[in-house]
Short mmCIF file of C-alpha atoms and ligand atoms in Angstrom, two decimals:
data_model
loop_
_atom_site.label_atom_id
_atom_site.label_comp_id
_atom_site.label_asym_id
_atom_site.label_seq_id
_atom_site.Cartn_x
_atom_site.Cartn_y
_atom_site.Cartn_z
CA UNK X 1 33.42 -76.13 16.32
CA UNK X 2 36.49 -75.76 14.04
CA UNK X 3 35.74 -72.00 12.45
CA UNK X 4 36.46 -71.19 8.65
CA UNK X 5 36.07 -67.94 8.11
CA UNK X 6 39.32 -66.33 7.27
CA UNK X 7 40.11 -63.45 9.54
CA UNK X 8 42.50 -61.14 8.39
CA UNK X 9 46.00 -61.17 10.25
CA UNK X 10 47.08 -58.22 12.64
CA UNK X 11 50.60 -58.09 10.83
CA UNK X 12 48.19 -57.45 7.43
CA UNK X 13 45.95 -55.10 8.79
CA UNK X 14 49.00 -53.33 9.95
CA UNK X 15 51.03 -53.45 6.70
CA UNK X 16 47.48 -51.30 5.25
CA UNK X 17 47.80 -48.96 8.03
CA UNK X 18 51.33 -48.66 7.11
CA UNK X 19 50.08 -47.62 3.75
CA UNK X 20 47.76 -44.99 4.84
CA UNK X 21 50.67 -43.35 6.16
CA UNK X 22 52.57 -43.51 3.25
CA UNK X 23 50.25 -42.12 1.69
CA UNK X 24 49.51 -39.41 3.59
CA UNK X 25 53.27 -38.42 3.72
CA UNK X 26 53.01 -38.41 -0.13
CA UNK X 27 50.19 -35.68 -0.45
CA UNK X 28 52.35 -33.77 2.73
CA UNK X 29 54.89 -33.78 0.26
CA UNK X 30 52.34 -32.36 -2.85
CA UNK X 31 51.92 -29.76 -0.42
CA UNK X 32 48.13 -29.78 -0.18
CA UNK X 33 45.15 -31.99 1.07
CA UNK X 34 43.43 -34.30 -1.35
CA UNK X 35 39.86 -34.40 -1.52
CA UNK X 36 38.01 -37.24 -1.75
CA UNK X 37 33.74 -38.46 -2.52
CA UNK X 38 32.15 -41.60 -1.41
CA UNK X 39 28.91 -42.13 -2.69
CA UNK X 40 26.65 -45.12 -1.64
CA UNK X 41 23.35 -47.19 -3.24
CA UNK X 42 21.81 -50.00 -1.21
CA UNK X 43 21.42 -50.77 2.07
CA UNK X 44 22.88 -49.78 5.87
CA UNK X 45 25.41 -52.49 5.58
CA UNK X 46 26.89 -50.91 2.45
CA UNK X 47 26.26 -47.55 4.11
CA UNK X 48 28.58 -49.50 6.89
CA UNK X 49 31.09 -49.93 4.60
CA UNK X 50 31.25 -46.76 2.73
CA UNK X 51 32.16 -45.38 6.80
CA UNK X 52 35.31 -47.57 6.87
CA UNK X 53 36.06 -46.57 3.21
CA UNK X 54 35.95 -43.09 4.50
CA UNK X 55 37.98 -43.88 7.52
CA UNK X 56 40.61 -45.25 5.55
CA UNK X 57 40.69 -42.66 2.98
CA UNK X 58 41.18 -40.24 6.04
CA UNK X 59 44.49 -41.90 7.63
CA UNK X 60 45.82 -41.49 3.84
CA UNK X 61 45.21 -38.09 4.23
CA UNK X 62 42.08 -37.37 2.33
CA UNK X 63 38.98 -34.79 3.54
CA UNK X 64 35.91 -35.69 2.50
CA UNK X 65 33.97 -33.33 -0.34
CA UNK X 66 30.30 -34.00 -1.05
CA UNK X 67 30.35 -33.71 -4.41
CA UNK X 68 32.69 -35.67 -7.40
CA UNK X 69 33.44 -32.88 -9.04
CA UNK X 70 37.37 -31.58 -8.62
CA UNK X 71 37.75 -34.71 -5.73
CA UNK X 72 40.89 -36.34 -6.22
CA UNK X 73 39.64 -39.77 -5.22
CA UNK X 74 35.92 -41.37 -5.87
CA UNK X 75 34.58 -44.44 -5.07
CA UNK X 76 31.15 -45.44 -5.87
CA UNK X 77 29.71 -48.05 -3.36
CA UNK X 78 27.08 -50.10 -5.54
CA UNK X 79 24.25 -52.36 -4.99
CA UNK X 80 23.10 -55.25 -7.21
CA UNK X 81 19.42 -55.97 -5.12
CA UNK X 82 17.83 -54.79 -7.99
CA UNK X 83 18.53 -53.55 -11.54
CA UNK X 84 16.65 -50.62 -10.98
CA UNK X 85 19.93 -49.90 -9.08
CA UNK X 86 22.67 -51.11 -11.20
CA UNK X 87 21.22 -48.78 -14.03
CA UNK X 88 21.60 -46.10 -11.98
CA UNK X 89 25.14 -46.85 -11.16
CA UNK X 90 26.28 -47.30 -14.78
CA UNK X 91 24.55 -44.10 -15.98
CA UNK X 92 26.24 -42.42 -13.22
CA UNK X 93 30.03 -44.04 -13.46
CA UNK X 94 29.19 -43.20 -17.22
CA UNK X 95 28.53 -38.84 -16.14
CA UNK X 96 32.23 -39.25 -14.35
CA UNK X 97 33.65 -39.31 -17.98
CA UNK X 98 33.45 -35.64 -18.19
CA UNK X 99 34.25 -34.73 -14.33
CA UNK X 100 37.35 -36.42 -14.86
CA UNK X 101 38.23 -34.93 -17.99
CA UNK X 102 38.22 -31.81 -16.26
CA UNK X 103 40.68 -33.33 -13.54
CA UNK X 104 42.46 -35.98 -14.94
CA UNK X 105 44.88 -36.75 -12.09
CA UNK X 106 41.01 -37.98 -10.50
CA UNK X 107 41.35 -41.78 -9.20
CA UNK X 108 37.84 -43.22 -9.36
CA UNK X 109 37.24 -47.16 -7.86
CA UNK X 110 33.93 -49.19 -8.23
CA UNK X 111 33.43 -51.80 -4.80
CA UNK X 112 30.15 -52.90 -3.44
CA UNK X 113 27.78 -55.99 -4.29
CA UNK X 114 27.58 -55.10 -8.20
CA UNK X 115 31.55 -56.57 -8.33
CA UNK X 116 30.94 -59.46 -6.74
CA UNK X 117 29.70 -60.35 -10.22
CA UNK X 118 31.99 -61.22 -12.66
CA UNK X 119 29.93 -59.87 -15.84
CA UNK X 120 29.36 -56.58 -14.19
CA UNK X 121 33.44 -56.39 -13.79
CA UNK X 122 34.55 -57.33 -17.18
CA UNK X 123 31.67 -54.78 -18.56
CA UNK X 124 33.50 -52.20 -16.52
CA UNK X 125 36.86 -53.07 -17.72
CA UNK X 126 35.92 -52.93 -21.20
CA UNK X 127 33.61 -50.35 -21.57
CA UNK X 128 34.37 -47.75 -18.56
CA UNK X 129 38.02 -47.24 -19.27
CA UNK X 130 37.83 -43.98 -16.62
CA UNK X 131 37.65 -46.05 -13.63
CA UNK X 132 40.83 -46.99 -12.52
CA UNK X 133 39.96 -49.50 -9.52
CA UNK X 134 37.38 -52.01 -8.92
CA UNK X 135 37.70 -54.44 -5.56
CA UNK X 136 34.59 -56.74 -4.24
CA UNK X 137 33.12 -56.91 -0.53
CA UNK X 138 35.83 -59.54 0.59
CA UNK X 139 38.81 -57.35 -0.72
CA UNK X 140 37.52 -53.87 1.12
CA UNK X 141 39.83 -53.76 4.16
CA UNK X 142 43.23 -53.68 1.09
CA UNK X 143 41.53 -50.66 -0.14
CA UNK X 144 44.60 -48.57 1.41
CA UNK X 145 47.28 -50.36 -1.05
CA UNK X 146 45.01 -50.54 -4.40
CA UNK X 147 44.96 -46.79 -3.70
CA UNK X 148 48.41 -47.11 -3.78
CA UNK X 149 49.05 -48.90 -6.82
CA UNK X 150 46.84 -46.79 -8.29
CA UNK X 151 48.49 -43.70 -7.33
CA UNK X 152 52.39 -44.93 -8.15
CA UNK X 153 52.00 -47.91 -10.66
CA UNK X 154 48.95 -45.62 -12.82
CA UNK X 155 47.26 -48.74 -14.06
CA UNK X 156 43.54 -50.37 -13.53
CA UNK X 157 43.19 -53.03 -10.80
CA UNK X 158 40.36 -55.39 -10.19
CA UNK X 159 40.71 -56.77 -7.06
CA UNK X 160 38.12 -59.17 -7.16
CA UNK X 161 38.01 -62.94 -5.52
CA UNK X 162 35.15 -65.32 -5.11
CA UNK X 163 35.99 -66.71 -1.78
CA UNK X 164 33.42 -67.58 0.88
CA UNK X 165 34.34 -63.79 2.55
CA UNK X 166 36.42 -62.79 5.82
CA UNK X 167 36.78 -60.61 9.04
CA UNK X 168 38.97 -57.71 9.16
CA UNK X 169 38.79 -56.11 12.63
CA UNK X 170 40.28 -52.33 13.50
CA UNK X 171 39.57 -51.02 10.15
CA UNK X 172 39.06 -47.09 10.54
CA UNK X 173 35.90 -45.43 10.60
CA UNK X 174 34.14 -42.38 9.68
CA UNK X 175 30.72 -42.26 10.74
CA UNK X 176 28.34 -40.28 8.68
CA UNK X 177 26.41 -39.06 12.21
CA UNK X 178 27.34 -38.48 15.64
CA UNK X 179 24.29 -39.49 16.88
CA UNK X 180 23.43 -42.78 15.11
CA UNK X 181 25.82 -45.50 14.40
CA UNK X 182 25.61 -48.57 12.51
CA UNK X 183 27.39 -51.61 13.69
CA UNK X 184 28.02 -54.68 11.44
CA UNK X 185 28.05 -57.80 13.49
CA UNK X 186 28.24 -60.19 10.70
CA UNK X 187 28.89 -60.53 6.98
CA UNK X 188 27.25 -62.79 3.55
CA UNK X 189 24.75 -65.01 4.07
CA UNK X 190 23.59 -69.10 3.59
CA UNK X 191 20.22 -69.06 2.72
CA UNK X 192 20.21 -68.18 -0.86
CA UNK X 193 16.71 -67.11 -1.44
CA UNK X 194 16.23 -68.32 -5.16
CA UNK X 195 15.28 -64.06 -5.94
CA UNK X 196 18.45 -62.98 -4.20
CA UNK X 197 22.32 -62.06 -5.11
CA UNK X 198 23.28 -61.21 -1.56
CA UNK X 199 25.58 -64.92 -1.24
CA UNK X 200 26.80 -64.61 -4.37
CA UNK X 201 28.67 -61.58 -3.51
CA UNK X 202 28.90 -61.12 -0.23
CA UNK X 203 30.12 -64.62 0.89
CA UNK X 204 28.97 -66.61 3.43
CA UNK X 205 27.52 -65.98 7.16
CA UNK X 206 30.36 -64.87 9.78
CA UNK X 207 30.38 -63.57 12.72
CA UNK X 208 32.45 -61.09 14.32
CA UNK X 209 33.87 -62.00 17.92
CA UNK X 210 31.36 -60.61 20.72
CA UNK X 211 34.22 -59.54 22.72
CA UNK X 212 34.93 -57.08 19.53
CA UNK X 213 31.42 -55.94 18.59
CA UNK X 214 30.81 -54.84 22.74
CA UNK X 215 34.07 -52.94 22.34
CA UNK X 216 33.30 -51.16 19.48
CA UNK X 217 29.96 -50.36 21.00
CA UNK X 218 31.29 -49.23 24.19
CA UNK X 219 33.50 -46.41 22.20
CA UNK X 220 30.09 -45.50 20.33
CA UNK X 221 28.60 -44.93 23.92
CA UNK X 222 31.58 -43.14 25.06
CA UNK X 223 31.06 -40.98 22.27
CA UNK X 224 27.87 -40.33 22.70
CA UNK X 225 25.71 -42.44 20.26
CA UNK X 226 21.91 -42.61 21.01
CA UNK X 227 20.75 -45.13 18.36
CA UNK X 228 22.80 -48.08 17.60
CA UNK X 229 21.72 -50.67 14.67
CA UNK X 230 22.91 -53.93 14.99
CA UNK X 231 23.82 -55.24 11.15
CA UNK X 232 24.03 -58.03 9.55
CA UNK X 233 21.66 -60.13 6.27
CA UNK X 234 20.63 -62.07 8.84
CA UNK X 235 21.13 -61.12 12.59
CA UNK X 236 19.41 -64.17 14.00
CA UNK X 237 21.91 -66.74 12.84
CA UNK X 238 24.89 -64.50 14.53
CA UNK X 239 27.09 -67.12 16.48
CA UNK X 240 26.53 -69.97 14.61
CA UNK X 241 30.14 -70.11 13.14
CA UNK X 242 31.66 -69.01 16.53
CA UNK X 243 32.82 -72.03 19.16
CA UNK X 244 31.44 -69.12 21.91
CA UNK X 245 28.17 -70.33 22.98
CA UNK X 246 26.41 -66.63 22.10
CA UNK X 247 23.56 -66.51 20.02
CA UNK X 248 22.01 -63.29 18.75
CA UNK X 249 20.02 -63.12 21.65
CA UNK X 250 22.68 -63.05 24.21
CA UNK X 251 25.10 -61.12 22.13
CA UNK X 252 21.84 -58.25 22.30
CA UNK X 253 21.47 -58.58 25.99
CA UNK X 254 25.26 -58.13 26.47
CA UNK X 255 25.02 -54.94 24.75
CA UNK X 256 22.03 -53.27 26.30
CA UNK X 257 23.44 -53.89 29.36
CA UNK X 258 26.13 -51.76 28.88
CA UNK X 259 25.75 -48.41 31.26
CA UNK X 260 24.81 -45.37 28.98
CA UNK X 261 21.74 -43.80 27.81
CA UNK X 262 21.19 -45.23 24.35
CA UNK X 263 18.81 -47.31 22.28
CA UNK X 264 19.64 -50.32 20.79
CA UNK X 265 18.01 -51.54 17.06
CA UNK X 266 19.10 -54.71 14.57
CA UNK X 267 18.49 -55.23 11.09
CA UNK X 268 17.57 -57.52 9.46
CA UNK X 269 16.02 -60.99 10.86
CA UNK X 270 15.20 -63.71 8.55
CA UNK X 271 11.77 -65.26 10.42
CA UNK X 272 13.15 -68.89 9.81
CA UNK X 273 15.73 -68.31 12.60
CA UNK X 274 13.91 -66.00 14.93
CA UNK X 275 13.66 -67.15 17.95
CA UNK X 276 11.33 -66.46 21.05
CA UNK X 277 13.91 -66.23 22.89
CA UNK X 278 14.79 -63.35 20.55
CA UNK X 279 11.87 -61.50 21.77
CA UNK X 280 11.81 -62.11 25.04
CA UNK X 281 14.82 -60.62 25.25
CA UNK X 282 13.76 -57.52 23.32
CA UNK X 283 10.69 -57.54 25.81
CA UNK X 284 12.99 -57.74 28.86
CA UNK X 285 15.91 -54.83 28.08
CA UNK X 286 14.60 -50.99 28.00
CA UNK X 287 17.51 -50.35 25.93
CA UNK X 288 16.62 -52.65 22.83
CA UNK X 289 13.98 -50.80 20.78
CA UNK X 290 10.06 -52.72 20.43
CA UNK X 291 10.52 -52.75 17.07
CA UNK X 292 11.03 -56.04 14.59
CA UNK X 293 11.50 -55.77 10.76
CA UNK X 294 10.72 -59.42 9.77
CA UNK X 295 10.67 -59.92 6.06
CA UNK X 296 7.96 -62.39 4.97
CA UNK X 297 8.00 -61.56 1.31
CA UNK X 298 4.75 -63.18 0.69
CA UNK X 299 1.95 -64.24 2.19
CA UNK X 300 1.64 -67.83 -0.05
CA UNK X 301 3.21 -70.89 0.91
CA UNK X 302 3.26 -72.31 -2.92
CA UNK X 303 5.53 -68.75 -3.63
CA UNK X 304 7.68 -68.88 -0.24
CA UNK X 305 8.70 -72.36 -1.05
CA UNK X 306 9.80 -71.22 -4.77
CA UNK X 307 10.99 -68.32 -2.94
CA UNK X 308 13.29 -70.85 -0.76
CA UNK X 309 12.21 -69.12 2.24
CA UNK X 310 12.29 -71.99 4.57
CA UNK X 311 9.35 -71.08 6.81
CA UNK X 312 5.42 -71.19 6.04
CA UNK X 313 2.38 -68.58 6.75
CA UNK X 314 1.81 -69.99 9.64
CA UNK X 315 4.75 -69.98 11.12
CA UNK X 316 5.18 -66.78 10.28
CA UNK X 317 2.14 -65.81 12.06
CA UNK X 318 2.54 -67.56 15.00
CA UNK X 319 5.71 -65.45 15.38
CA UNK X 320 4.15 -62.29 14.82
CA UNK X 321 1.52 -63.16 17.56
CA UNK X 322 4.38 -64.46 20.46
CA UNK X 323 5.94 -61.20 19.41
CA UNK X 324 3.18 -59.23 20.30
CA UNK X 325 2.37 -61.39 23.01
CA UNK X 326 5.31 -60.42 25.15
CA UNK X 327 5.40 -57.13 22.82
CA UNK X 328 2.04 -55.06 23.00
CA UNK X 329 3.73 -52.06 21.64
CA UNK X 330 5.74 -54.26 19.13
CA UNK X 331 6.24 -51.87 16.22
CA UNK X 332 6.72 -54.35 13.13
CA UNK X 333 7.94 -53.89 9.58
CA UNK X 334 8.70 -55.79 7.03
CA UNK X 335 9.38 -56.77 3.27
CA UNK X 336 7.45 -57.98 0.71
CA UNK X 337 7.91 -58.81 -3.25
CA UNK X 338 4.88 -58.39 -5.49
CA UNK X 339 4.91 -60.56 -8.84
CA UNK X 340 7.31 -63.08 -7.93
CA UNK X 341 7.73 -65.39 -11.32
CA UNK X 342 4.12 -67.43 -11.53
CA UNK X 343 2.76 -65.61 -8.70
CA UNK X 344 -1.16 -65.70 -9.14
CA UNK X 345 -3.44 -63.38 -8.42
CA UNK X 346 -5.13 -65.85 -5.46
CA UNK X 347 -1.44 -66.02 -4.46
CA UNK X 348 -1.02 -62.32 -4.22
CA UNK X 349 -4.51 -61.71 -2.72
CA UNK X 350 -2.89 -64.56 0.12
CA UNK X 351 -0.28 -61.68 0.90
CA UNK X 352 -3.09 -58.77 0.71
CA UNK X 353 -5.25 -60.81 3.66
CA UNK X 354 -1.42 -61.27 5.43
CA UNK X 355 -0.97 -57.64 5.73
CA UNK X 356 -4.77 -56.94 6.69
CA UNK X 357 -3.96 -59.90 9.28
CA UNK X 358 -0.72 -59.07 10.34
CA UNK X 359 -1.23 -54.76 10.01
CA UNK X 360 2.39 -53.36 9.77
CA UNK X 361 3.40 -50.04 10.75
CA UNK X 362 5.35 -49.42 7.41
CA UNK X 363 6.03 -51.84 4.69
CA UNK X 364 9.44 -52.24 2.19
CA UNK X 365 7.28 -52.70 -1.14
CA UNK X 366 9.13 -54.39 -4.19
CA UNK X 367 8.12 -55.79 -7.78
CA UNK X 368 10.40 -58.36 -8.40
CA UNK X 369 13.42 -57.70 -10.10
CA UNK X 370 15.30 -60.55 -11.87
CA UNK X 371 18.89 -60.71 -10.91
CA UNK X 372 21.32 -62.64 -13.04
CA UNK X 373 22.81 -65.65 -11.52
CA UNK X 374 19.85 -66.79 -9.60
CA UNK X 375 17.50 -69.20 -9.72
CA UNK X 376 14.23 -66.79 -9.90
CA UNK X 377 15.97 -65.44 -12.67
CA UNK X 378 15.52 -68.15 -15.04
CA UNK X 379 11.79 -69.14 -13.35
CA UNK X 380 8.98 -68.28 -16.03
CA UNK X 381 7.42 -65.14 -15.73
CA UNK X 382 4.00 -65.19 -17.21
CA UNK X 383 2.96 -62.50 -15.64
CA UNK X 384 2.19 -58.94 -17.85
CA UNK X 385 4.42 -55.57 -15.93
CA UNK X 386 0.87 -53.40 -16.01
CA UNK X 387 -0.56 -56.54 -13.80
CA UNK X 388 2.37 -56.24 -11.58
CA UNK X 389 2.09 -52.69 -11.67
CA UNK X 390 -1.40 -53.20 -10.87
CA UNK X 391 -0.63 -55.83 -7.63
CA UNK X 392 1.87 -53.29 -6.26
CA UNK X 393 -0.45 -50.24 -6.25
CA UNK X 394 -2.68 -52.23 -4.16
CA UNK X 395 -0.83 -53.29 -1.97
CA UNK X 396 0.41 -50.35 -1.61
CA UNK X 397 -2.84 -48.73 -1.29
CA UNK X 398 -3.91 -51.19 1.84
CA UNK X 399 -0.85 -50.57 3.73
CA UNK X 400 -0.91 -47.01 2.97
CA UNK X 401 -4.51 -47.47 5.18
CA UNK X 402 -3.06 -49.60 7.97
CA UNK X 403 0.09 -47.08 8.38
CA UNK X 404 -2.60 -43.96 8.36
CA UNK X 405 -4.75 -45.98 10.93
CA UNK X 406 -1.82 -46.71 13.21
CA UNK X 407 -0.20 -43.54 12.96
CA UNK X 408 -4.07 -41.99 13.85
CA UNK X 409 -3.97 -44.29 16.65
CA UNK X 410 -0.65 -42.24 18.09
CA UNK X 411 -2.33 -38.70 18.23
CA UNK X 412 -2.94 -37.71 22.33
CA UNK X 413 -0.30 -39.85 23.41
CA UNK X 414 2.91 -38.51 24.98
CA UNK X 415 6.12 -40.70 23.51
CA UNK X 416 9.73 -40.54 24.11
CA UNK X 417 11.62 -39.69 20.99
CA UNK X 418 15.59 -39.09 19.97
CA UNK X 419 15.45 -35.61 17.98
CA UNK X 420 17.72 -36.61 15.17
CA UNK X 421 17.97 -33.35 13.44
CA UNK X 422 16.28 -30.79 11.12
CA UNK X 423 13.82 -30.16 8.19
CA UNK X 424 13.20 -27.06 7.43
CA UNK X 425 11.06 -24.97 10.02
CA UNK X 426 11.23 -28.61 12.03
CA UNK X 427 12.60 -30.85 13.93
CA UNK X 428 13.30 -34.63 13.44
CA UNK X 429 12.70 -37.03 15.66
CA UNK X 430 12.52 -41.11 16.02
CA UNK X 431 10.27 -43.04 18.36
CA UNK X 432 11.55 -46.01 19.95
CA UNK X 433 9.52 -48.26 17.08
CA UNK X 434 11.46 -45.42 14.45
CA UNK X 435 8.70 -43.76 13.35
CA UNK X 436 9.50 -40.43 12.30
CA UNK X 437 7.99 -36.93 14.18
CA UNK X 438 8.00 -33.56 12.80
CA UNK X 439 8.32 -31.12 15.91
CA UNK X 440 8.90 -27.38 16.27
CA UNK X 441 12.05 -26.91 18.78
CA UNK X 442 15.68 -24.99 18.45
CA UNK X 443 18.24 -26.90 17.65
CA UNK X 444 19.89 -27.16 21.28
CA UNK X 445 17.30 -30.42 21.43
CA UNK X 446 19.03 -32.18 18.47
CA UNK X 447 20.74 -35.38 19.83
CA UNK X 448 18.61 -35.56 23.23
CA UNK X 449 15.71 -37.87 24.14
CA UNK X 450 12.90 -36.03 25.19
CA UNK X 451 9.16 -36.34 25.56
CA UNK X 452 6.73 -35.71 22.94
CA UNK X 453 3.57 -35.27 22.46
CA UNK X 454 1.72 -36.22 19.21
CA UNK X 455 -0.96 -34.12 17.64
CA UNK X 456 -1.07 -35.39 14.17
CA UNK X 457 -0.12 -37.48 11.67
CA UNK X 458 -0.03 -38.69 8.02
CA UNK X 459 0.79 -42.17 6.29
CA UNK X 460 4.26 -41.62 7.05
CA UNK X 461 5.24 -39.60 9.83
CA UNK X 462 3.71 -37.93 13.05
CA UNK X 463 3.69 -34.49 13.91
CA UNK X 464 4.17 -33.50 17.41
CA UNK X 465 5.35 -30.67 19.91
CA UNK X 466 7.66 -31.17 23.13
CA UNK X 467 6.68 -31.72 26.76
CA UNK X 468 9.53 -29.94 28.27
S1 SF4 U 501 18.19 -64.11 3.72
FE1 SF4 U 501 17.58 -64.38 1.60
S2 SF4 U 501 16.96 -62.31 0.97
FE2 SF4 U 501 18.19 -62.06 2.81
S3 SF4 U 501 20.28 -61.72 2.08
FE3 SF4 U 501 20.06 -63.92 2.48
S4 SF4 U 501 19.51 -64.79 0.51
FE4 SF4 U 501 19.13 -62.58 0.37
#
């Protein structure tokens, strides 16, 4: 199959490596070490990317602060899911007025899903003169020489281009833990849900070699990672643009049978494409976590087909029950929009008796939120906010039952968990399925798998103490 994805050259990624060494030579020669803040909104895949922002902001010589003010470089990592979001991010870029007043010499760049849209840009170069960079998802891995032009040319650049997205491989990272990593197998999407912006900004679906993604994963094992999350918008149509014969399936089994104590995740499945074969791999490798997070986003077929979701309830369901077929312990999560334009109330009670059928250990809960530039956005919205508002806290209020039920259902049993780190007087932990335990326990068990035993719980976490 002929491939069209562009990948970015070797000689190009080099010439930006090239860069970051220029650059670092010209802060040697300031005679000090710049400082520089990432901050990210949205999801892991952006959280992906603000790691190789930070990885290339470290080869030019930066150390990373945690806080804007007095950093000599900031880039804000935006999302554009919802325009709860976005407002965040302008009031925000708005507050950096003032921290770079006091620090003029501050370079601050915009990147993320919010410039993949072309009104959000020209709002930013009109009306946020302060920010002196903006680039889109495709134009991330030249982030090393807009820096530069930035830093030696001292004018605005907008590095934005609507192409259908690429593959740059070997970009440095800096991972936010040493115990969790996230690895992006693919980028963009196809499926263009009429709600979502997602391939409007982030391109369309490629996949990364599997040759490159077992490498990279192999280093994270070498290095110690426990819990590794698979990325992409939609894992389960990974290989579809390669000529290699691996499908998401095989490109999971590959990976957990790598030697290493570690536990394998992915995110996120769109239930059109996933395949038993899917989870009977899951069911068949120790080292790929019993847990599925398979949006359905309603529980109406009249709504899923406006939704251009491809699949129907039933299909749906008769996933969910092959899953748990092969999966007793399958622990499943998913997403779900309330008040989707025209959305009835029989239509929403059709998702209330879905999540009563289907009982979900936690649930992503959303009212939906028009987004500019797609279809749902221009769909008629009869629909008062105080009767969404309504819909959502009742939802809300039956899952909140389920999770307290299953979580109940926990207490007495012994589990293995990965203690993540601390919260106050206690320990964090994950199960296998990711639910979150609250243990006592020094902190010489952070980053180890060990037994525990639950003896409590609320909606939305267990408590529990360890079987040493
Ligand atoms: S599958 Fe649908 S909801 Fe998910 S990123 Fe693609 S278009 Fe958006």
């Amino acid at each position: 199959m002929e491939r069209h994805t562009t990948v970015i050259s070797q000689p190009e990624l080099d010439r930006q490596a090239a860069i970051c060494r220029e650059i670092a030579s010209y802060w040697k020669a300031e005679g000090r070490t710049p400082l520089a803040f990432v901050d990210t909104y949205g999801c892991q895949q952006n959280e992906a990317d603000s790691e190789r922002i930070r990885g290339m902001l470290r080869a030019c010589g930066y150390r990373m602060s945690d806080t804007e003010e007095g950093a000599d470089c900031i880039v804000i990592n935006t999302c554009a899911i919802r325009e709860h979001a976005e407002t965040r991010v302008y009031g925000n870029v708005g507050a950096l007025v003032h921290t770079k007043n006091r620090h003029p010499a501050q370079k601050i760049f915009l990147c993320g899903c919010m410039m993949g849209q072309p009104a959000v840009v020209e709002k930013i170069k009109h009306s946020y003169h302060h920010v002196d960079g903006v680039f889109n998802p495709h134009q991330l891995w030249r982030f090393p020489e807009l820096l530069q032009s930035v830093l030696t040319r001292r004018k605005r650049i907008f590095a934005v281009d609507d192409s259908a997205g690429n593959i740059a491989e070997g970009i440095p990272v800096v991972r936010a833990s040493k115990l969790k990593a996230w690895v992006s197998i693919m980028y963009g999407c196809n499926n263009f849900c009429s709600y979502c912006i997602v391939p409007y900004v982030r391109g369309r679906e490629r996949s990364r070699r599997p040759e490159e993604i077992i490498e990279e994963v192999k280093g994270l094992i070498a290095a110690g990672y426990k819990d590794i999350t698979v990325l992409g918008q939609n894992v389960n149509s990974y290989g579809k643009d390669l000529d290699c014969g691996v499908d998401f399936a095989d490109l999971m089994a590959s990976l957990a049978e790598l030697p290493g104590d570690f536990w394998l995740r992915f995110m996120t499945s769109h239930p059109k494409d996933a395949s038993c074969k899917l989870f009977d791999t899951i069911a068949s490798h120790n080292k790929i976590c019993n847990q599925f997070h398979l949006p359905f986003q309603s529980g109406n077929d009249r709504v899923l087909k406006t939704m251009n979701r491809h699949y129907n309830r039933a299909q749906y369901l008769e996933l969910v029950d092959y899953g748990r077929k092969v999966m007793p312990n399958l622990v499943l999560t998913s997403d779900v929009i309330v008040g989707f334009p025209g959305e009835t109330e029989e239509e929403f009670e059709d998702t209330i008796s879905l999540i009563e059928q289907v009982r979900y250990d936690a649930l992503f809960t959303f009212i939906f939120s028009p987004r500019g530039g797609t279809p749902a956005a221009k769909m008629e919205d009869p629909t008062p906010k105080e009767e969404k508002n309504r819909r959502f806290d009742k939802l809300c209020n039956v899952q909140n039952r389920i999770s307290l039920e299953i979580h109940q259902a926990y207490v007495g049993k012994t589990m293995r968990v990965l203690v993540d780190g601390r919260d106050g007087e206690n320990l964090t932990a994950r199960t296998e399925g990711g639910r979150l335990v609250r243990l006592p326990g020094d902190d010489s068990l952070i980053g180890q798998f060990i037994d525990a035993k639950i003896t409590g719980c609320t909606t939305w976490s267990l408590v529990g103490e360890a079987v040493l």
